[in-house]
Short mmCIF file of C-alpha atoms in Angstrom, two decimals:
data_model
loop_
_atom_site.label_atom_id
_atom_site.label_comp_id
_atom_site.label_asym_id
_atom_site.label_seq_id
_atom_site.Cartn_x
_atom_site.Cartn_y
_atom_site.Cartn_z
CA UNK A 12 99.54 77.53 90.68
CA UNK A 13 99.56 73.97 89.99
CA UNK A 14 96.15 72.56 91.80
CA UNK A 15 94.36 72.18 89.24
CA UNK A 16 96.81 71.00 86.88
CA UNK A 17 97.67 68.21 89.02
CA UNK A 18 94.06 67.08 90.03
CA UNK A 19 93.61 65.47 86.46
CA UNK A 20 93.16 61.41 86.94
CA UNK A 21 96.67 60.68 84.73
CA UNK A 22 99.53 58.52 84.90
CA UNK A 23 102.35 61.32 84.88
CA UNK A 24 99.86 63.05 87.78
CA UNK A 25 99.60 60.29 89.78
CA UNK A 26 103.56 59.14 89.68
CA UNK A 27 104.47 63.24 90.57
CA UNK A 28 101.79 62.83 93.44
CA UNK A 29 103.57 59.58 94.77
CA UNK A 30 106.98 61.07 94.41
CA UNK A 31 105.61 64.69 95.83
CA UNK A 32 104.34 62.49 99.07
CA UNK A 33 107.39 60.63 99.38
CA UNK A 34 109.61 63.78 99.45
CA UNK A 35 107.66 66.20 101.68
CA UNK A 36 107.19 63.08 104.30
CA UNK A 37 111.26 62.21 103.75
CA UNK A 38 111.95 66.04 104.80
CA UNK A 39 109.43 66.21 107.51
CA UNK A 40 110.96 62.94 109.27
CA UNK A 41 114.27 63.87 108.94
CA UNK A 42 113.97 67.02 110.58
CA UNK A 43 112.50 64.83 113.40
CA UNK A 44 114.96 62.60 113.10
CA UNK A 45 117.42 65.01 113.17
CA UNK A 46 116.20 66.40 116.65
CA UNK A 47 115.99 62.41 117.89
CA UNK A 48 112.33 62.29 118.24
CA UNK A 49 109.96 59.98 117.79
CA UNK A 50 108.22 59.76 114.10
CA UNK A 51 111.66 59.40 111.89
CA UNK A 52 111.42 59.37 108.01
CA UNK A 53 110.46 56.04 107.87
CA UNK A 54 107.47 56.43 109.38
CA UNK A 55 106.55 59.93 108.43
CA UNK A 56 106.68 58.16 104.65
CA UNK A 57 105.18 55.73 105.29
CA UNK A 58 101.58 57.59 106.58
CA UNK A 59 102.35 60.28 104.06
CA UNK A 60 102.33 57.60 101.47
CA UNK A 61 99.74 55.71 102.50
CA UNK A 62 97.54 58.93 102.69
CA UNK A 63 98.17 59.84 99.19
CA UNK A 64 97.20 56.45 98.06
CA UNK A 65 93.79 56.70 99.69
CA UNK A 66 92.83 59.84 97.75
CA UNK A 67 94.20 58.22 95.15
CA UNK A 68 91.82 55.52 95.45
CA UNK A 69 89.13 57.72 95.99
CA UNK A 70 89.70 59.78 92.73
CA UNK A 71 89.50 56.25 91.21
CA UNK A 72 86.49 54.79 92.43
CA UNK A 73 85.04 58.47 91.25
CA UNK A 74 85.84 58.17 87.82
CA UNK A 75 85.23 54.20 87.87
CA UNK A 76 81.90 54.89 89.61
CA UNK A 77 80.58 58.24 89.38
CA UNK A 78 77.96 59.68 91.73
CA UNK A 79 78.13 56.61 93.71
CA UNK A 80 81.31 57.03 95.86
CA UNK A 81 80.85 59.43 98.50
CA UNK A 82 85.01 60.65 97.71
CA UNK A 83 85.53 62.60 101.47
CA UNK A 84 84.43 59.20 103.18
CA UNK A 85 87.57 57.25 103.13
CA UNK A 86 89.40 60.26 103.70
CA UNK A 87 87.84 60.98 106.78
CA UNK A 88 88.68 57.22 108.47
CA UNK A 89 92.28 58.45 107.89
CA UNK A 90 92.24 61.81 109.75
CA UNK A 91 90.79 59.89 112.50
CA UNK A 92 92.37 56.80 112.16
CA UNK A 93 95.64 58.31 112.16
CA UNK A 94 95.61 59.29 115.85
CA UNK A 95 96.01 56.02 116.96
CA UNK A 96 99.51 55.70 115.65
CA UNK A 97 100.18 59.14 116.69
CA UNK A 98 99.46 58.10 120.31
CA UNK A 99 102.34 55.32 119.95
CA UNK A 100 104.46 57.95 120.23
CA UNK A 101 103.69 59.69 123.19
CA UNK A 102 105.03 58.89 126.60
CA UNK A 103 104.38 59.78 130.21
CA UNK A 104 107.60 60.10 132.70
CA UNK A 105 106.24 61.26 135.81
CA UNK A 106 104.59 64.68 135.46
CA UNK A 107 106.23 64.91 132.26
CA UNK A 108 104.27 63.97 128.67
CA UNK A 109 106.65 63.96 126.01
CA UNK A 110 106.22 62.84 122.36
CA UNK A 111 103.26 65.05 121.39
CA UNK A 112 105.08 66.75 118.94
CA UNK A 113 106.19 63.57 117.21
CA UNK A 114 102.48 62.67 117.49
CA UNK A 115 100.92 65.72 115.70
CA UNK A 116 103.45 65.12 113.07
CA UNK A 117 102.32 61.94 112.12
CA UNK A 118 98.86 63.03 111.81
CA UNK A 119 100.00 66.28 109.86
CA UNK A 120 101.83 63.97 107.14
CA UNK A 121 98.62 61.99 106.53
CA UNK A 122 96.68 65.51 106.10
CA UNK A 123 99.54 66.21 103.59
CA UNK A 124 99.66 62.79 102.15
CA UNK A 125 95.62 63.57 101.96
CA UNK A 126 96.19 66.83 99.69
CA UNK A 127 99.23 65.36 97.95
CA UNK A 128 96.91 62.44 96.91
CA UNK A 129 94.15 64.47 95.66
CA UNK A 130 96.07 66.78 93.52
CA UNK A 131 95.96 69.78 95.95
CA UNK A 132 99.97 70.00 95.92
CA UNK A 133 100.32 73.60 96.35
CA UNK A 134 98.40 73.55 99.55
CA UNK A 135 100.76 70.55 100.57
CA UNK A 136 104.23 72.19 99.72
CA UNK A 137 103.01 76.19 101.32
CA UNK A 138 101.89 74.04 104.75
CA UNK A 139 104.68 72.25 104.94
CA UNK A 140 107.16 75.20 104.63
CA UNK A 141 104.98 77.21 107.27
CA UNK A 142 104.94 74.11 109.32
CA UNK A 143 108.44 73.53 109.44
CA UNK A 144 109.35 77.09 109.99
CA UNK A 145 106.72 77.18 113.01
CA UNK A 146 108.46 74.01 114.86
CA UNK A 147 111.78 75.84 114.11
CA UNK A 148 110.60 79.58 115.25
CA UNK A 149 108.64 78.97 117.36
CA UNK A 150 110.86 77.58 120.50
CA UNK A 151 113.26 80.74 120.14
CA UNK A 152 110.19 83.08 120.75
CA UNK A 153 108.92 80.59 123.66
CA UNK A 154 112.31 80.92 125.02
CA UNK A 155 112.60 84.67 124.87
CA UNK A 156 108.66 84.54 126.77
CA UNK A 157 109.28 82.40 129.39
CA UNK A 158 112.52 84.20 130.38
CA UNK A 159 110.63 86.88 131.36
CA UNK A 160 107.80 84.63 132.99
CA UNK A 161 107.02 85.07 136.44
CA UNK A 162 105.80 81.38 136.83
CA UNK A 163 108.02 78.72 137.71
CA UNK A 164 107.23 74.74 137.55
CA UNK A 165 109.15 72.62 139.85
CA UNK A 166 109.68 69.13 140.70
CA UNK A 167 110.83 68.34 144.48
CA UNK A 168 111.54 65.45 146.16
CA UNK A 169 110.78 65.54 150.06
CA UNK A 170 111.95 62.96 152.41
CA UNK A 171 108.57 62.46 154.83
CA UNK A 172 105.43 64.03 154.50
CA UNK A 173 106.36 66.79 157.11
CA UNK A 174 108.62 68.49 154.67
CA UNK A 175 105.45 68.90 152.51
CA UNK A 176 103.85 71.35 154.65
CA UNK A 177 106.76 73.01 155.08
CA UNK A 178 107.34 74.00 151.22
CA UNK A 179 103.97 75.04 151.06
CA UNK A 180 104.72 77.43 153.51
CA UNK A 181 107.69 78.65 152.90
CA UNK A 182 106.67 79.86 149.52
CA UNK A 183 103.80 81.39 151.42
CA UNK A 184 106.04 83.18 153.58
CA UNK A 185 108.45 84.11 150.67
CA UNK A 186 105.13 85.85 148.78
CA UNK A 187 104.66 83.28 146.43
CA UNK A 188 101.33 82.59 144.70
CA UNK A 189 100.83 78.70 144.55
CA UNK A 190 98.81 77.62 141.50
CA UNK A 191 99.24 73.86 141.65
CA UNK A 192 100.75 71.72 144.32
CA UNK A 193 100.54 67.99 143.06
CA UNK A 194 102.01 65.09 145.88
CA UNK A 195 102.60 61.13 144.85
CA UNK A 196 103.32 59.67 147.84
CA UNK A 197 106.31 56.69 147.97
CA UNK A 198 105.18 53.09 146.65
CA UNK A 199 107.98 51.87 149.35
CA UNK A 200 110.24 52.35 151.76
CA UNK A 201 113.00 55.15 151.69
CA UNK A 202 111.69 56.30 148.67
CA UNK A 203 110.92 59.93 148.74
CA UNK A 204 107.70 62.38 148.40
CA UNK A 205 107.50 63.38 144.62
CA UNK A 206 106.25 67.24 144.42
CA UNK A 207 105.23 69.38 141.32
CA UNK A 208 104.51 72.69 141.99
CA UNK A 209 103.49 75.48 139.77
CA UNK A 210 103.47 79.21 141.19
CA UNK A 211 104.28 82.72 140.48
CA UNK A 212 107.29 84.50 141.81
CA UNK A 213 106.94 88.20 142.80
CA UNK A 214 107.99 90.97 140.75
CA UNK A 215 111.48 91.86 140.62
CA UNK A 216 112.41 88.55 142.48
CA UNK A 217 114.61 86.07 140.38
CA UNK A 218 113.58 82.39 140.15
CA UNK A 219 117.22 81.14 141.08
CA UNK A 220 116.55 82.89 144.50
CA UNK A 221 113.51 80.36 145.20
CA UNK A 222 115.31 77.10 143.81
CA UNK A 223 118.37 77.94 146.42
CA UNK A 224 115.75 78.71 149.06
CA UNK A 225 113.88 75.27 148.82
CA UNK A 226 117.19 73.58 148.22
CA UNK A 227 118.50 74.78 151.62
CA UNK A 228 115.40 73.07 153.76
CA UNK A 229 115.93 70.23 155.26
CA UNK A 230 114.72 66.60 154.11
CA UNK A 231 114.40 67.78 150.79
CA UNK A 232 116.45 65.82 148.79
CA UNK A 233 116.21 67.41 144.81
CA UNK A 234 115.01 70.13 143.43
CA UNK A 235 114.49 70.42 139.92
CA UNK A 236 112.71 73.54 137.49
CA UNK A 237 110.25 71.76 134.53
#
């Protein structure tokens, strides 16, 4: 392993650190950038980088001043600090948040950047891999679980608040358990009655069966599965 061999304050260390930091935060913002989210290469580089030269600077001010530089302080401004850019990236549509994965890999990159920085490289490259095969594998087994899920989220759009009682209890009637049932009412005329609903479908029932069923009542005007 290379840790320690890499932790020694020298020039040919400290240029394979930089260029270490600038890879592993190239490939993790291309692979968001390949999936069009937020937190491209550029920026993933960029906090990667900028985390590397903090420990950097901290393994300086050691051997410039030792004993007298508390080394994890710095460091710790950044794991914190970091969040702020991360929420940049996050958006609210509705009931819908979106971005948080972009968000937790910015402040992933400056925990690499972090270990790149301070020599700990192996730790850098082995979390990386693991990280990047968990945003890749991880989907295809959510996919495979919620297929099978008996829940269902839905978004409806009802055109008075009459209709609302009614989908309440038709899903009642139809055995449904309701576990949330979340109403914005219109900010103006002829707009409609937003709805998100979460609830659990009997056994053996299939979740197209309820999206036709609300679908069919009248005055609602879109029904939508989250």
């Amino acid at each position: 392993m290379f840790t320690l061999t890499f932790s020694d304050w020298t020039w040919s260390n400290i240029i394979i650190r930089i260029f270490i930091s600038l890879f592993i935060g190239m490939i993790i913002g291309i692979d968001r950038g390949a999936k069009r989210r937020g937190g491209g290469a550029r920026t993933t580089i960029t906090v990667c980088l900028g985390a590397t030269m903090v420990m950097l600077l901290e393994q300086y001010l050691e051997s410039l001043y030792p004993g007298r530089v508390e080394i994890s302080r710095i460091a710790a401004q950044v794991v914190s600090g970091v969040g702020f850019l991360g929420a940049g990236s996050i958006l609210v549509s509705g009931h819908q948040i979106k971005g948080l994965t972009s968000a937790a890999s910015i402040w992933i990159c400056a925990g690499i950047g972090l270990a790149v920085g301070i020599g700990f490289i192996d730790g850098a490259v082995i979390l990386t891999f693991f990280w990047l095969l968990g945003v890749h594998l991880v989907p295809y087994i959510e996919s495979k679980v919620y297929k099978h899920s008996r829940y269902m989220t839905l978004y409806i759009e009802a055109a008075n608040g009459k209709e609302i009682t009614l989908i309440s209890r038709k899903l009642k009637e139809v055995n449904c358990f309701i576990d949330t049932f979340i109403v914005d009412k219109p900010k103006a005329k002829g707009q409609f009655f937003q709805i998100v609903t979460t609830f659990r479908i009997p056994k053996g029932t299939h979740k197209e069966t309820y999206l036709h069923i609300l679908q069919e009542m009248e005055g609602v005007g879109m029904v939508n599965e989250l």
